[in-house]
XYZ file of C-alpha atoms in Angstrom:
181
model
C 107.176 86.010 59.023
C 103.518 87.128 56.963
C 105.679 87.776 53.563
C 107.904 83.877 53.959
C 103.608 82.226 55.248
C 102.270 84.386 51.755
C 105.076 83.620 49.549
C 104.089 78.808 51.106
C 101.169 79.816 49.214
C 99.780 77.042 50.861
C 102.264 74.271 50.839
C 104.037 73.224 53.321
C 107.179 73.738 54.348
C 109.506 70.274 54.864
C 112.961 70.266 57.102
C 115.201 67.059 55.530
C 119.132 66.475 56.668
C 120.727 64.608 58.864
C 119.984 62.278 62.688
C 119.999 65.429 65.536
C 120.086 68.627 63.081
C 117.228 70.536 64.836
C 114.731 69.443 62.217
C 112.028 68.104 65.307
C 112.995 71.550 67.250
C 113.805 74.102 64.127
C 110.085 72.680 62.986
C 108.957 73.462 65.774
C 110.237 77.084 65.748
C 108.962 77.812 62.722
C 105.858 76.942 62.394
C 104.880 79.081 66.055
C 106.446 82.203 63.839
C 104.500 81.060 60.360
C 101.272 80.187 62.408
C 101.142 77.016 60.504
C 101.078 73.309 62.720
C 104.220 71.230 63.123
C 104.000 67.788 62.039
C 106.997 65.351 63.050
C 106.542 62.454 61.071
C 108.640 60.221 62.919
C 105.833 60.485 65.681
C 103.369 60.907 62.949
C 105.454 56.647 61.528
C 104.990 55.602 65.323
C 100.834 56.831 65.450
C 100.253 55.688 61.990
C 101.699 51.919 63.672
C 100.745 51.548 66.869
C 104.590 51.104 67.383
C 107.345 53.127 68.099
C 110.190 53.435 65.297
C 112.886 51.267 66.939
C 110.176 48.942 67.514
C 109.430 47.818 63.381
C 112.917 48.509 62.643
C 113.252 45.616 65.144
C 110.364 43.391 63.917
C 110.092 44.644 60.667
C 112.998 45.769 59.057
C 114.120 49.237 57.038
C 112.666 48.779 53.990
C 109.527 47.906 55.728
C 109.466 51.144 57.865
C 110.750 52.936 55.061
C 107.606 52.095 53.241
C 105.464 53.368 55.492
C 107.457 56.695 55.975
C 106.245 57.334 52.694
C 103.078 57.124 52.825
C 102.715 59.331 56.032
C 104.947 61.825 54.763
C 102.429 61.860 51.287
C 99.618 61.823 53.092
C 101.423 64.597 55.351
C 101.956 66.870 51.935
C 98.830 65.889 51.652
C 97.053 67.270 53.816
C 99.611 70.618 54.879
C 99.890 73.188 54.849
C 102.374 72.736 57.674
C 105.557 72.638 58.441
C 106.695 68.282 58.312
C 110.301 67.183 59.944
C 111.069 64.258 58.652
C 112.512 61.607 59.475
C 117.365 61.363 58.295
C 116.419 59.407 55.718
C 112.717 60.294 54.599
C 114.108 62.103 51.534
C 116.872 59.277 50.009
C 113.581 57.719 49.184
C 112.839 58.623 45.305
C 109.540 58.202 45.515
C 108.964 60.436 49.420
C 111.902 62.601 47.814
C 110.065 63.955 44.413
C 106.214 63.879 46.376
C 108.860 66.223 48.666
C 110.009 68.549 45.845
C 107.022 68.045 43.421
C 104.449 69.983 46.730
C 105.511 71.843 48.635
C 108.969 73.512 49.583
C 111.767 71.524 50.625
C 115.005 73.126 53.486
C 117.925 70.596 53.869
C 119.316 71.927 57.201
C 123.248 69.890 57.833
C 125.674 69.937 60.429
C 128.896 69.414 60.721
C 129.215 65.463 61.687
C 131.351 67.309 65.390
C 126.883 68.804 66.295
C 125.839 65.666 64.725
C 127.458 63.703 67.099
C 126.865 66.176 70.004
C 123.262 66.378 69.756
C 122.593 62.067 68.970
C 125.172 60.653 71.747
C 123.079 63.080 74.302
C 119.819 60.343 73.772
C 120.043 56.714 72.717
C 116.656 56.022 70.608
C 118.105 56.702 67.413
C 117.555 52.754 66.002
C 120.823 53.150 62.808
C 123.077 53.778 66.571
C 122.083 51.290 68.759
C 125.703 49.649 69.614
C 127.657 52.187 67.380
C 130.016 54.306 67.191
C 128.112 57.530 66.279
C 131.161 59.446 64.867
C 130.920 56.149 62.345
C 127.980 55.886 61.620
C 126.748 60.087 60.533
C 130.133 60.132 59.279
C 129.386 57.158 56.590
C 124.494 57.938 56.720
C 126.877 61.945 55.264
C 128.700 60.118 52.257
C 125.858 58.379 51.199
C 122.829 60.557 51.566
C 124.398 64.455 51.558
C 123.892 64.025 47.753
C 119.810 63.440 48.158
C 120.349 66.413 50.516
C 121.727 68.469 47.907
C 118.541 68.261 45.963
C 116.277 70.714 48.082
C 115.276 73.488 47.679
C 117.337 75.445 49.726
C 120.381 74.707 52.397
C 120.454 76.069 55.947
C 123.529 75.939 58.494
C 122.781 74.486 62.085
C 125.326 75.431 64.377
C 125.261 75.082 68.647
C 123.826 79.053 69.034
C 120.067 78.970 69.628
C 117.174 76.932 67.578
C 115.811 80.602 66.569
C 119.110 81.889 64.636
C 118.387 78.036 62.532
C 114.735 79.738 62.899
C 116.414 83.649 61.658
C 119.011 82.450 58.693
C 115.784 79.762 58.000
C 113.594 82.897 56.670
C 116.692 85.608 55.922
C 117.685 82.321 53.011
C 113.813 82.377 51.614
C 112.662 86.010 51.451
C 116.462 86.756 50.782
C 116.179 84.467 47.169
C 112.127 86.312 46.398
C 110.693 83.519 46.587
C 107.566 82.672 44.534
C 106.911 79.305 46.846
């Protein structure tokens, strides 16, 4: 754990990937093990806007949300080091993605669509899924987003095992590469 923290060299560790993959849950555990702050970018956006993401989407639309998301993520990176969990669409934005790649270490948490469908079906708070079939939406999103996620520095699979296993996989991936983070 200390080896990974040293390798970060003052940079943030940013988790990217589809909704439901476990970025926030895994991120909290990673931050704890690294003795770094954890920030959920969606929560930071809600705090900055003074409203829920679903309200931002409803009142102002997705493009307005994405502009605010970019500003918040850039601020979070500048305030680092921290472990930052981004929203599913954040890494798709060219400016946001470049900010993350230039100043942080990015990890794409990936998962099988069936796992994602199971996870997102447990709660009803995701604006992109409102009134739609989760599997259809997630498959469409994955087709569009996976090429962008693949630009992350690393990819780690998230599965139905306990989240601690994903955390261990992240540490193993970083240490195996002996990266100069």
